[in-house]
Short mmCIF file of C-alpha atoms in Angstrom, two decimals:
data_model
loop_
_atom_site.label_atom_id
_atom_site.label_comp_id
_atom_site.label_asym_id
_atom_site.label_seq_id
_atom_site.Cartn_x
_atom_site.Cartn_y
_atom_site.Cartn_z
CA UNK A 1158 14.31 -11.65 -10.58
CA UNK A 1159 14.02 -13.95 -13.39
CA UNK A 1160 16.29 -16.72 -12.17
CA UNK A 1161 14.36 -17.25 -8.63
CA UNK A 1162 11.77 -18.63 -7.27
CA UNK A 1163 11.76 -21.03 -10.86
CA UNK A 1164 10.11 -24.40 -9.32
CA UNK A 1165 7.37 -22.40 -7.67
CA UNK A 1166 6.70 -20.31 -10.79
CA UNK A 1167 6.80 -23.23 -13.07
CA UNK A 1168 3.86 -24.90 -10.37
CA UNK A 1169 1.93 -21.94 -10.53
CA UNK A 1170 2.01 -21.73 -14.41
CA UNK A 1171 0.85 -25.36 -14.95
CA UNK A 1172 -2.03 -25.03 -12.55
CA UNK A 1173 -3.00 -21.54 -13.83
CA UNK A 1174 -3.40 -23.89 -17.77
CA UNK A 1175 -5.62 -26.37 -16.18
CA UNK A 1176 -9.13 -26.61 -17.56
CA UNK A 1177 -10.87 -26.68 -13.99
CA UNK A 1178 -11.68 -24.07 -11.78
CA UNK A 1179 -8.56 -23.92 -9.28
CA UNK A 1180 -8.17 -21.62 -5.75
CA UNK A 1181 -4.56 -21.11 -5.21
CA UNK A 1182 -3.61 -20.38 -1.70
CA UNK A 1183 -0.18 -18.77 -1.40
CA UNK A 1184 0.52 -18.45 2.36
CA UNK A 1185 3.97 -17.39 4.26
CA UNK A 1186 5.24 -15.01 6.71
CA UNK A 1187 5.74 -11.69 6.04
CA UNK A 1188 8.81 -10.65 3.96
CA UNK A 1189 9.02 -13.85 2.42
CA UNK A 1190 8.14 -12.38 -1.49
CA UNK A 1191 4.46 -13.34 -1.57
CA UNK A 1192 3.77 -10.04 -3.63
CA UNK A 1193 6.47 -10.45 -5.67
CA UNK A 1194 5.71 -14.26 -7.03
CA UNK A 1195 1.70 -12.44 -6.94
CA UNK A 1196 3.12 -9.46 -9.41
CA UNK A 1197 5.47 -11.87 -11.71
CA UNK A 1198 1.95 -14.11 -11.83
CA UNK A 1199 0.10 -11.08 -12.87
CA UNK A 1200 2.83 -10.01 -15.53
CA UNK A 1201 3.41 -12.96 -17.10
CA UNK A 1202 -1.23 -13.87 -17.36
CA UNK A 1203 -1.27 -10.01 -18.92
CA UNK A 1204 1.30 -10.92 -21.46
CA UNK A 1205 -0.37 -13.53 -22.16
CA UNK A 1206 -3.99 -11.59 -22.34
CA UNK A 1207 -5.36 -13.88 -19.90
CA UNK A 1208 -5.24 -11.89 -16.79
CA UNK A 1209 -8.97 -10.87 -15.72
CA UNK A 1210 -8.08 -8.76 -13.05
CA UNK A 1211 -6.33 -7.70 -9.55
CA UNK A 1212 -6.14 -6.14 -6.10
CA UNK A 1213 -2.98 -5.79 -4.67
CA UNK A 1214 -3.44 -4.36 -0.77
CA UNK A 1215 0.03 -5.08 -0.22
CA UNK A 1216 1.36 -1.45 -0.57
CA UNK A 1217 -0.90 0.40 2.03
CA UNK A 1218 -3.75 1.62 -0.49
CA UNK A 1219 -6.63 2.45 2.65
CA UNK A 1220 -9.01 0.50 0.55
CA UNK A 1221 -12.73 0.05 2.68
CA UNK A 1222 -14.08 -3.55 2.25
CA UNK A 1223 -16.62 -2.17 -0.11
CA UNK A 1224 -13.72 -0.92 -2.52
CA UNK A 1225 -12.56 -4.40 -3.65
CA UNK A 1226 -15.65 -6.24 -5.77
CA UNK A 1227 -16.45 -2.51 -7.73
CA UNK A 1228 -12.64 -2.63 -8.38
CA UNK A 1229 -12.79 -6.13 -9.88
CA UNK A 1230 -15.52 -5.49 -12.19
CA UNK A 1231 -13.86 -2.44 -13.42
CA UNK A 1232 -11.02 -4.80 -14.67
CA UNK A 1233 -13.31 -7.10 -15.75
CA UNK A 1234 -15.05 -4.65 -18.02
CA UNK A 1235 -11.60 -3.75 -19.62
CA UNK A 1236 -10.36 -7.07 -20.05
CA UNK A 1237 -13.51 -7.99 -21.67
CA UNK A 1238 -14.93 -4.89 -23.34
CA UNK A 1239 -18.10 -7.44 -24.50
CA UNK A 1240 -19.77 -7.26 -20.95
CA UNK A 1241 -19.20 -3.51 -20.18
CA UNK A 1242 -22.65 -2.79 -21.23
CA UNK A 1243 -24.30 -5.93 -19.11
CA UNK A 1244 -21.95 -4.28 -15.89
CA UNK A 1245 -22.87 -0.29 -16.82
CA UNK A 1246 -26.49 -1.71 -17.09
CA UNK A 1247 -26.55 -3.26 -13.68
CA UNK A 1248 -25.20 -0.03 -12.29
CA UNK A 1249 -27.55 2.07 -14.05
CA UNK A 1250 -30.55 0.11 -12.97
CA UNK A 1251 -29.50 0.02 -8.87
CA UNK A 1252 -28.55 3.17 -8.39
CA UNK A 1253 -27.25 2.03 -5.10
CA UNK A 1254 -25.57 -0.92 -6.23
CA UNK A 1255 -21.68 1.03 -5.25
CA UNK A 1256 -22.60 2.03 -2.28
CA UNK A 1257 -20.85 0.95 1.29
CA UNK A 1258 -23.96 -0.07 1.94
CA UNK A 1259 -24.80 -2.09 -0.44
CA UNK A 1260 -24.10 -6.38 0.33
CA UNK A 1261 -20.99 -7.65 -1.14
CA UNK A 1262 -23.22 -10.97 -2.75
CA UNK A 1263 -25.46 -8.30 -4.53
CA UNK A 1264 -22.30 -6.77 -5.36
CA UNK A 1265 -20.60 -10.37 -6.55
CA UNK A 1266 -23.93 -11.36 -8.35
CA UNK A 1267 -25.10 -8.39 -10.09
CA UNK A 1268 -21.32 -6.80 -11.24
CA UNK A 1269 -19.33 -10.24 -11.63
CA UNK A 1270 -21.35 -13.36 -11.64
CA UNK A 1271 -23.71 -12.67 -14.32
CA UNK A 1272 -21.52 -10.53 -16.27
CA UNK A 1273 -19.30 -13.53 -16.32
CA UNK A 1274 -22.43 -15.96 -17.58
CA UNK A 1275 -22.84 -13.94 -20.54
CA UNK A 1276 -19.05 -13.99 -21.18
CA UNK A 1277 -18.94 -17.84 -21.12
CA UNK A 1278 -20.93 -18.09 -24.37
CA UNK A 1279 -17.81 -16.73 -25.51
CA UNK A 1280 -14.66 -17.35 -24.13
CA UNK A 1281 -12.98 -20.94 -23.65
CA UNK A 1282 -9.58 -19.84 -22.28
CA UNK A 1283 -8.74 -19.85 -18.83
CA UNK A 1284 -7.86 -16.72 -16.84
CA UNK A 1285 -6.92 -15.48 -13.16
CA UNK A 1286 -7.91 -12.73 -10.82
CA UNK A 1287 -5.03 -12.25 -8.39
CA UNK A 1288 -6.07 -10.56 -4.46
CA UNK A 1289 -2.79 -9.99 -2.71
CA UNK A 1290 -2.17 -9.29 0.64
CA UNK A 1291 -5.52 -10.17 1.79
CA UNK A 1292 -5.18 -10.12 5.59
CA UNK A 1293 -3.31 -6.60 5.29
CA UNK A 1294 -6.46 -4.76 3.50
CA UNK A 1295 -8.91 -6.38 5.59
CA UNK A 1296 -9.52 -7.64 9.57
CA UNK A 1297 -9.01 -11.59 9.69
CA UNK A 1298 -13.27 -11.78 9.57
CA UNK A 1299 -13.60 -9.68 6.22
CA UNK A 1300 -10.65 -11.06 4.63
CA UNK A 1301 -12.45 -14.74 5.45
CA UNK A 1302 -15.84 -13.69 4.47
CA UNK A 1303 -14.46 -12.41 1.11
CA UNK A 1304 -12.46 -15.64 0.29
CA UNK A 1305 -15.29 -17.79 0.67
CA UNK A 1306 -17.92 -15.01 -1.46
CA UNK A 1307 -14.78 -15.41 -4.13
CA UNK A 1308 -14.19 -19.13 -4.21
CA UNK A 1309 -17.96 -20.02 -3.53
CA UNK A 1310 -19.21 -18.25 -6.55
CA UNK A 1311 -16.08 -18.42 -8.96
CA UNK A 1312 -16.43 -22.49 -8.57
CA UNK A 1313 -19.65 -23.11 -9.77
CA UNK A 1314 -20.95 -23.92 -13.19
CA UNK A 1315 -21.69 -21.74 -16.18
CA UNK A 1316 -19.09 -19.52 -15.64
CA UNK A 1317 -15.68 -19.22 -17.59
CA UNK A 1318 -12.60 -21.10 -15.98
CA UNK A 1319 -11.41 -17.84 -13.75
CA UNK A 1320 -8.87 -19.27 -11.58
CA UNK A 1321 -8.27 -16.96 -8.09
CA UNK A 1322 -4.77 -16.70 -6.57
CA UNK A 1323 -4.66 -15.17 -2.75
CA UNK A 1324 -1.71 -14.49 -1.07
CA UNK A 1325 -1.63 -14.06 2.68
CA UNK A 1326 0.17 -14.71 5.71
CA UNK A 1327 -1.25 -18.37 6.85
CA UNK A 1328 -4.50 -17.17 8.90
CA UNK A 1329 -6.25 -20.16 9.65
CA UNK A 1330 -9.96 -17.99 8.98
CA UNK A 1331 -8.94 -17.68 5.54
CA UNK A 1332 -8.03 -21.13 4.89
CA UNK A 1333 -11.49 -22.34 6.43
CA UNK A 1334 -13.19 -19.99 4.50
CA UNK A 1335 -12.14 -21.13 1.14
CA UNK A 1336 -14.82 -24.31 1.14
CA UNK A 1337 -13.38 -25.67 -2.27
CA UNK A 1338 -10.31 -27.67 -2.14
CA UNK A 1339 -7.76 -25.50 -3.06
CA UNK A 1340 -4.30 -25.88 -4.02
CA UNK A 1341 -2.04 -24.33 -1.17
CA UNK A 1342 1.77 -22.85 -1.43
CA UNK A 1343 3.35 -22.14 1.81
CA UNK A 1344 6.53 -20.05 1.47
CA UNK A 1345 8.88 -20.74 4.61
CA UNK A 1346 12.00 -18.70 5.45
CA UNK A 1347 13.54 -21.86 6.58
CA UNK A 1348 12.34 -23.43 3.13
CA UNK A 1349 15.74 -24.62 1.17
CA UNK A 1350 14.33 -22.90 -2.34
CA UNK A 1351 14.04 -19.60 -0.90
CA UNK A 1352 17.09 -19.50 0.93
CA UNK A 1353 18.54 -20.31 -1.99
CA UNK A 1354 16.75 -17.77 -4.01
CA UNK A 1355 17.57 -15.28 -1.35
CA UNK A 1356 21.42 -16.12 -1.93
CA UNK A 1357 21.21 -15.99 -5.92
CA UNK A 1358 19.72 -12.30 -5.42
CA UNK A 1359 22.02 -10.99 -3.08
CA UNK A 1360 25.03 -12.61 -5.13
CA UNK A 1361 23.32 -11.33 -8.45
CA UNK A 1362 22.59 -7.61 -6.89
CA UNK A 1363 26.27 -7.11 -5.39
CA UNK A 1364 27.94 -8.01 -8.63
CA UNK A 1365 25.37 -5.52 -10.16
CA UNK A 1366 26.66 -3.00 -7.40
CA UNK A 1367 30.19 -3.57 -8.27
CA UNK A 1368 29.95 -3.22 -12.20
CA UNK A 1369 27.78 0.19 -11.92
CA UNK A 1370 30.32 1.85 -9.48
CA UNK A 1371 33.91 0.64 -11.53
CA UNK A 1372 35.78 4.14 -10.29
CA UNK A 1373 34.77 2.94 -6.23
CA UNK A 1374 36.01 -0.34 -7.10
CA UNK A 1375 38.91 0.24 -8.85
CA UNK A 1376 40.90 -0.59 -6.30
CA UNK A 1377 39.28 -3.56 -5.38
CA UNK A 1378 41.46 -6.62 -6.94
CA UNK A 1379 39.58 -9.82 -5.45
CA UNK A 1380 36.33 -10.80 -5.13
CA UNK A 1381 33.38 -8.44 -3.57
CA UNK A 1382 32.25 -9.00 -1.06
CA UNK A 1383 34.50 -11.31 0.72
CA UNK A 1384 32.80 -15.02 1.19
CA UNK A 1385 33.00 -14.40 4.83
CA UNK A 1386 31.00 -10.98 4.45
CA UNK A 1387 28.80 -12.64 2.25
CA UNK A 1388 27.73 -15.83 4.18
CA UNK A 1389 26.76 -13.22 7.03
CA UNK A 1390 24.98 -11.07 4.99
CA UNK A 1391 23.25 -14.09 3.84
CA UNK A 1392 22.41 -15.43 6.62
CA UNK A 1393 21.18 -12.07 8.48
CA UNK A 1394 18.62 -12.50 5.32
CA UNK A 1395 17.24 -15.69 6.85
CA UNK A 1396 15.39 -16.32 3.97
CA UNK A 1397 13.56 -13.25 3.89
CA UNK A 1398 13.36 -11.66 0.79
CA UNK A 1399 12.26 -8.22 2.18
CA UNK A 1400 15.52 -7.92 4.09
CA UNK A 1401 17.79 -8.73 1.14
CA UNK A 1402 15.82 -6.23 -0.81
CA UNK A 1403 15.99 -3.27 1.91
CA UNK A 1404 19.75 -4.71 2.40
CA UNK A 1405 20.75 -4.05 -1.48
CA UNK A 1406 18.92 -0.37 -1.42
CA UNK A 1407 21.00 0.65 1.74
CA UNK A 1408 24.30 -0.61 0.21
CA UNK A 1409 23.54 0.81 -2.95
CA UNK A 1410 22.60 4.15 -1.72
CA UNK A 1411 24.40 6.87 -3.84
CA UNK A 1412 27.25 8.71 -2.19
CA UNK A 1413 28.75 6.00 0.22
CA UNK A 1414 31.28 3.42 -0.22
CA UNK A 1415 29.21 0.29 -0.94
CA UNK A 1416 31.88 -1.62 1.35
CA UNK A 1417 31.19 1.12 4.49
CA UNK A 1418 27.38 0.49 4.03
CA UNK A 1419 27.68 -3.61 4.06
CA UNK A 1420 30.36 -3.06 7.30
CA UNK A 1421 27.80 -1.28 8.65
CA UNK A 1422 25.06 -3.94 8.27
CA UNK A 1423 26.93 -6.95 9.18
CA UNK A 1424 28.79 -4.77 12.62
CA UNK A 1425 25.54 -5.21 15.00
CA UNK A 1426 24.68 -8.51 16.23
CA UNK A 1427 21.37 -9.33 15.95
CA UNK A 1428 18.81 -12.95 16.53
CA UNK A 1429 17.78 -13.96 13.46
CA UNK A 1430 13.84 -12.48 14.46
CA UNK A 1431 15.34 -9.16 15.20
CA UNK A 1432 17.00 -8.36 12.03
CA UNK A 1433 14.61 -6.39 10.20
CA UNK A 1434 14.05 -4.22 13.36
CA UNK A 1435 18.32 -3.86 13.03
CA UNK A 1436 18.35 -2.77 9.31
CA UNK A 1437 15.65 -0.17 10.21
CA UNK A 1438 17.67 1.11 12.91
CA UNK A 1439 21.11 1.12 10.89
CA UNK A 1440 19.38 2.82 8.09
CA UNK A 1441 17.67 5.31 10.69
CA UNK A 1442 21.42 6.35 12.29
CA UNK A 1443 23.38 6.81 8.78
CA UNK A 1444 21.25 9.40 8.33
CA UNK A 1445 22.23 12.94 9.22
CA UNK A 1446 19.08 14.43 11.20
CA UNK A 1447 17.30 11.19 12.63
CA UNK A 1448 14.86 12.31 14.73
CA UNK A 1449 14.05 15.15 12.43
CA UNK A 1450 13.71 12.61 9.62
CA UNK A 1451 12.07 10.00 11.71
CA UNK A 1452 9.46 12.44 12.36
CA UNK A 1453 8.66 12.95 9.23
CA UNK A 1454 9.01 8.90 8.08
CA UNK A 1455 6.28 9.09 10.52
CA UNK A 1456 3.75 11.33 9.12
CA UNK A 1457 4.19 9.60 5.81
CA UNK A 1458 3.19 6.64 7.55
CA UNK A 1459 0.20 7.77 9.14
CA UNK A 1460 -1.66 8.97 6.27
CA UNK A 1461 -4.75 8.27 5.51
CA UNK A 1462 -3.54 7.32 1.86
CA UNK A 1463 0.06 7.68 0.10
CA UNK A 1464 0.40 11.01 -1.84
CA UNK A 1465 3.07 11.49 -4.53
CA UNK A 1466 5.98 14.19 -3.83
CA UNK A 1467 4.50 17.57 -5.03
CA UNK A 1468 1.41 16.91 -2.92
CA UNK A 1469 3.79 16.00 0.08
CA UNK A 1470 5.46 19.55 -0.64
CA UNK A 1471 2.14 21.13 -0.22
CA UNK A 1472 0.70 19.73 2.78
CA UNK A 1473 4.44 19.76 4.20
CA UNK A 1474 4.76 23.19 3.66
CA UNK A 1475 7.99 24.98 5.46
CA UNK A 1476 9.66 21.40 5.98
CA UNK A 1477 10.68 20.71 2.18
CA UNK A 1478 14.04 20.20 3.23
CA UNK A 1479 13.57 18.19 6.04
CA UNK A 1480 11.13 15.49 3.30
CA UNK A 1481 13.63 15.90 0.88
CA UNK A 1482 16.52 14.54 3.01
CA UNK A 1483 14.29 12.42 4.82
CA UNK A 1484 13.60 10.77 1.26
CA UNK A 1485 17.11 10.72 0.15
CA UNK A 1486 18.49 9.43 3.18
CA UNK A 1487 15.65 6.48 3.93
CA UNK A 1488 15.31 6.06 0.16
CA UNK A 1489 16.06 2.08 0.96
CA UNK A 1490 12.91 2.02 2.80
CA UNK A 1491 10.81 3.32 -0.12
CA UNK A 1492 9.38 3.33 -2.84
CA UNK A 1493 9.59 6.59 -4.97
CA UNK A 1494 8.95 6.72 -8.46
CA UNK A 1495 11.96 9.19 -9.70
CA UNK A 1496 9.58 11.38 -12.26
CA UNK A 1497 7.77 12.08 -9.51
CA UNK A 1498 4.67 11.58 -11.24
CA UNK A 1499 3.25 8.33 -8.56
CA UNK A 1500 2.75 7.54 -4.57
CA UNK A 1501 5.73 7.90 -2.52
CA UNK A 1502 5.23 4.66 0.07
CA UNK A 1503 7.11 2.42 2.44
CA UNK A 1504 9.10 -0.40 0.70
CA UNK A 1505 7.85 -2.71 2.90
CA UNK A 1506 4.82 -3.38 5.78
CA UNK A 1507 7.00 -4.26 8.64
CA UNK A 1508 8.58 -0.65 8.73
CA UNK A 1509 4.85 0.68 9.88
CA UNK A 1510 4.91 -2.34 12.54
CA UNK A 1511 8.64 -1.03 13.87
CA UNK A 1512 7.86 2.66 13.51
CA UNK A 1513 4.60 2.91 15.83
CA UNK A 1514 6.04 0.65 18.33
CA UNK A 1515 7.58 2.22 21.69
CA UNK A 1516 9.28 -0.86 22.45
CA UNK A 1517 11.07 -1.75 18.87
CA UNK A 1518 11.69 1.13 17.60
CA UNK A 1519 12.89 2.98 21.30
CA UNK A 1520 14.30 7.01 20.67
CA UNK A 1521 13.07 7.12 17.62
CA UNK A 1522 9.50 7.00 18.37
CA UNK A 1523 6.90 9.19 18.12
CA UNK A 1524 4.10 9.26 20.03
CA UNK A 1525 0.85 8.88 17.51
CA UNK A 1526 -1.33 11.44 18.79
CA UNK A 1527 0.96 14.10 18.49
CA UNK A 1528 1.48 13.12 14.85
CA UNK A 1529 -2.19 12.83 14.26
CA UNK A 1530 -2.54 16.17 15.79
CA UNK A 1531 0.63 17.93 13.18
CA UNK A 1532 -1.33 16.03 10.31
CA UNK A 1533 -4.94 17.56 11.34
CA UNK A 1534 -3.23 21.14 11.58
CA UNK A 1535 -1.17 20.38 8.25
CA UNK A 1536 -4.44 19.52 6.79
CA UNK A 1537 -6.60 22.81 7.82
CA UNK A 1538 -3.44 25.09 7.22
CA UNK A 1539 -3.46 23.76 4.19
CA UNK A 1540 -7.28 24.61 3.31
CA UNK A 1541 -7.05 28.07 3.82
CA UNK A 1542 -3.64 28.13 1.95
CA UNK A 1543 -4.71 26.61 -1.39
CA UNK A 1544 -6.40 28.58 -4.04
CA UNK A 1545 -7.01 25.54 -6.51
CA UNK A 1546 -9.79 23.60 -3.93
CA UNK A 1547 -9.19 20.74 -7.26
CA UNK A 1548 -5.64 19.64 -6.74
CA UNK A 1549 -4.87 16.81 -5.14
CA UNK A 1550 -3.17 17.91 -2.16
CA UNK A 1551 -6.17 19.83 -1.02
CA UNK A 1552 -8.67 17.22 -1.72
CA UNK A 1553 -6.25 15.10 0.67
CA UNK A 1554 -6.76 17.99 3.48
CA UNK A 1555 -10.72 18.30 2.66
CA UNK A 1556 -11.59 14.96 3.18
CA UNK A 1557 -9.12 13.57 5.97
CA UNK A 1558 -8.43 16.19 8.57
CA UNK A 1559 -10.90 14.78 10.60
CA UNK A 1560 -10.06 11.32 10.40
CA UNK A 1561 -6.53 12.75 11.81
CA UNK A 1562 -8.22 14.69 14.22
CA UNK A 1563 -10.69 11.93 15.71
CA UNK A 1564 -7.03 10.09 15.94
CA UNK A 1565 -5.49 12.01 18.65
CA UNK A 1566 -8.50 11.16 20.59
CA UNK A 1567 -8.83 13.82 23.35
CA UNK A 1568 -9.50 17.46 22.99
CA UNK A 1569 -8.13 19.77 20.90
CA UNK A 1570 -5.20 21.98 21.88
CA UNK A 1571 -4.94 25.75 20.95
CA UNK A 1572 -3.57 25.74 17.64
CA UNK A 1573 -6.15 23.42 15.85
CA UNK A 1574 -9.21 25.04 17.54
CA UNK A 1575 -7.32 28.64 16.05
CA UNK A 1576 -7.32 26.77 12.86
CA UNK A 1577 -10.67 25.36 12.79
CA UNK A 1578 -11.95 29.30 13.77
CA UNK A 1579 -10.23 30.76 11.20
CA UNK A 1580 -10.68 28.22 8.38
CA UNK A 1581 -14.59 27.59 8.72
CA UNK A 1582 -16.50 30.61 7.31
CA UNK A 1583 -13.42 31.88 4.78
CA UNK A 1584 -13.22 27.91 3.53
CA UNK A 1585 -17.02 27.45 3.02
CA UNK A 1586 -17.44 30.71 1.20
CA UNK A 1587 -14.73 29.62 -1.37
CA UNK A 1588 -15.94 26.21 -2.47
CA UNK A 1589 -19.66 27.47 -2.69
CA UNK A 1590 -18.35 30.76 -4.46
CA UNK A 1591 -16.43 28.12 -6.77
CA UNK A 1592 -19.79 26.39 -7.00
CA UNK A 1593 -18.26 23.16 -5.28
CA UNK A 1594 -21.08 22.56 -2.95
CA UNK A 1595 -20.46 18.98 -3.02
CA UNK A 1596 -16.95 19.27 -1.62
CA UNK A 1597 -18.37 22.74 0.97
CA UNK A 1598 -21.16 20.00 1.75
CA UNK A 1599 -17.80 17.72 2.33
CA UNK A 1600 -16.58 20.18 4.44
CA UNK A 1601 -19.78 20.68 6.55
CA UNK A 1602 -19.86 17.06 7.15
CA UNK A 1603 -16.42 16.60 8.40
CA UNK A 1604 -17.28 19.59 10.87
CA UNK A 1605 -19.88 17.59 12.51
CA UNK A 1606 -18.30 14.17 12.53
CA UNK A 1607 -15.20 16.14 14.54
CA UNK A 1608 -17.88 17.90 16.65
CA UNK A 1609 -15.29 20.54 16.77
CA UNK A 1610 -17.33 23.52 16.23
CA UNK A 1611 -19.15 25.91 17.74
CA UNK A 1612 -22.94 27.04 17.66
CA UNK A 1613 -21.58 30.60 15.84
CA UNK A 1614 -19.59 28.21 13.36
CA UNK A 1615 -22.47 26.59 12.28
CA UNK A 1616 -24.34 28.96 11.86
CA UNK A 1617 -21.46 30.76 9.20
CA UNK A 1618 -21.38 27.64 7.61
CA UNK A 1619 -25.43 27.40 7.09
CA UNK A 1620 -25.38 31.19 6.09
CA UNK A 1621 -22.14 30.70 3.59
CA UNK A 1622 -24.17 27.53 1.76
CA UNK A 1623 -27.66 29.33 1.45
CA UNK A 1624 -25.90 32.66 0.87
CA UNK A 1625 -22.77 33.01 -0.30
CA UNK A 1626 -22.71 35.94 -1.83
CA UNK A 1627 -23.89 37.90 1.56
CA UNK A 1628 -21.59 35.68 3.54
#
């Protein structure tokens, strides 16, 4: 929102135009906006064609370690189109240069560093690369070792001024890390700004409720909400951002009273720590089906990587209904582009944290090795469903059924070792047929990693590669 956060964002701006090399460090507890201020920052350096790149973890991309310095110089060769050649070269001379197993400071030097040399001949401007959420793609040792590769080799000279913003919650490894003095933020829910910029949103988004719904309100005469109502709705917010947010997206929800939802926020009592854990709940119990949809929130959750609707309507297959309600009635918890076109994920981090926990999130559990175990048997049913072995859904089944399967982490019941009998031979005789050995080669793989086969499987599968026309 335009009209918060405006002290912070004016410090940021003036130390993002300074000549010298800077490391910002913006630090706070979760829910406190960190990727918001990080997205605004990024908006605001692309308008102003001095943003040289980003990685935002913060919405639950599964991203491996090896993922994030590859990424980088992809932005970097679009941002400056002059050293695409120098970064295609350095792939095409080390073939293995991408690989997982290649070092990340072979990585840094080869596809940023001396890219970046050539550039400065060039270029006198300053720009930014922005890494959000660093402590949420990584463990607190990776996310350290890659701040200090960043700010070690970014700092020195005969490279362009490329400032580097983090954001993270305030690990104490990443700070150490960073061996350049750095200029640190550290958001607070108890700081005076943000509660302040908490109030201004929830004050701007309820009048913003009010004018879009004039028939609900019509006969509504004073004020909305009352001050009363809206000094606890404030303060349930504690100065967390993510709550107001999730708060606004329940109230708002399409077909309820805007008043019923906010009486239904502000009935519970709740300490100030447990009010996320309370919204969840209340949002959870509105619905009509709970555990039904609380299942499913689950199995969203725990995939390997987001998928957008129609591929959720093909791995779901048979429970359509239950996702569609399931999105309509959480919709406050996530994010769900409406032309269905990109990832459907959780608004918010913490909603992972209260959904896989027995003790916060009580009934409405569900035990993780059963849902690893539905996904798995989602995932094969869907292999020997799909004709089109290209579309997305059943690329998602091909190469992550047996990550869900080595989840459940004990042997497997009757109905995936049917599966896995059934799908083998039929499955590899259709990619290689299709002449997609590299995805039946895929397949083969993921077979032996589960070490869920038997001798006469293999066999099929060796006979279905070499021969598939006899298979």
């Amino acid at each position: 929102m335009d009209n918060t956060r405006v002290a912070l964002r004016e410090g940021l701006r003036q130390v993002l135009n300074q000549s010298d090399q800077t490391t910002i460090w913006l630090n706070g507890p979760a829910g406190v906006g960190k990727t918001s201020i990080a997205f605004t920052v990024a908006e605001g350096m692309k308008a102003a064609k001095r943003l040289a790149a980003t990685f935002f973890c913060s919405h639950r991309h599964t991203e491996s370690i090896s993922a994030i310095i590859p990424t980088i110089a992809y932005q970097l060769a679009l941002a400056f189109p002059c050293i695409r050649d120098d970064i295609m070269r350095a792939i095409e001379i080390d073939g293995l240069l991408l690989s997982d197993a290649n070092f990340r400071v072979e990585q840094m030097r080869e596809l940023i560093i001396k890219p970046l040399r050539m550039l400065r001949l060039r270029r006198k401007t300053s720009y930014a690369i922005i890494i959000d959420a660093l402590d949420e793609c990584f463990s607190a040792e990776e996310a350290a070792g890659l701040a200090n590769l960043f700010t070690d080799n970014l700092s020195r000279s005969g490279l362009p001024v490329i400032h580097l913003l983090f954001t993270s919650r305030p690990e104490a490894r990443i700070c150490t890390a960073m061996q350049v003095p750095i200029y640190e933020i550290l958001l607070t829910t108890e700081d005076e700004n943000t509660v302040q910029d908490v109030r201004f949103f929830l004050r701007t988004s309820l009048d913003t409720i009010r004018r879009s719904r004039p028939v609900v309100f019509s006969q509504q005469s004073g004020p909305w909400p009352s001050s009363h109502a809206f000094e606890a709705l404030t303060s349930r917010a504690a100065g967390l951002f993510v709550y107001a947010a999730t708060a606004i997206n329940f109230i708002s929800a399409p077909g309820h009273h805007p008043q019923q939802r906010l009486d239904l926020l502000l009935r519970s009592d709740s300490a100030v720590g447990e009010n996320m854990d309370q919204i969840y709940r209340q949002i959870i119990e509105a619905s009509e089906n709970p555990y039904v949809h609380c299942r499913m929130l689950v199995f969203i959750i725990r995939l390997f990587r987001p998928l957008p609707l129609v591929q959720l309507q093909k791995l779901f297959v048979g429970d359509e209904q239950n996702l569609a309600m399931m999105l309509e009635a959480f919709s406050p918890m996530f994010l769900n582009p409406r032309d269905g076109s990109g990832n459907i994920e959780i608004y918010h981090d913490s909603l992972r944290g209260f959904m896989i926990s027995l003790q916060r999130s009580k009934e409405y559990y569900v035990d993780d090795t059963l849902v690893h175990e539905e996904l798995a048997c989602r995932c094969l049913d869907l292999l020997m469903r799909e004709e089109n072995v290209t579309e997305g859904a059943f690329l998602y089944a091909l190469h992550h059924w047996d990550f869900h399967l080595s989840m459940t982490g004990r042997r497997l019941n009757s109905k995936l070792r049917n599966l896995l009998a059934l799908l083998t031979k039929g499955t590899m005789q259709r990619l290689v047929a299709l002449e997609q050995r590299d995805l039946a080669v895929r397949f083969c793989c993921s077979l032996h990693r589960a070490n869920a086969r038997s001798s006469v499987s293999v066999l099929i599968v060796r006979k279905a590669v070499n021969n598939p026309q006899n298979g």
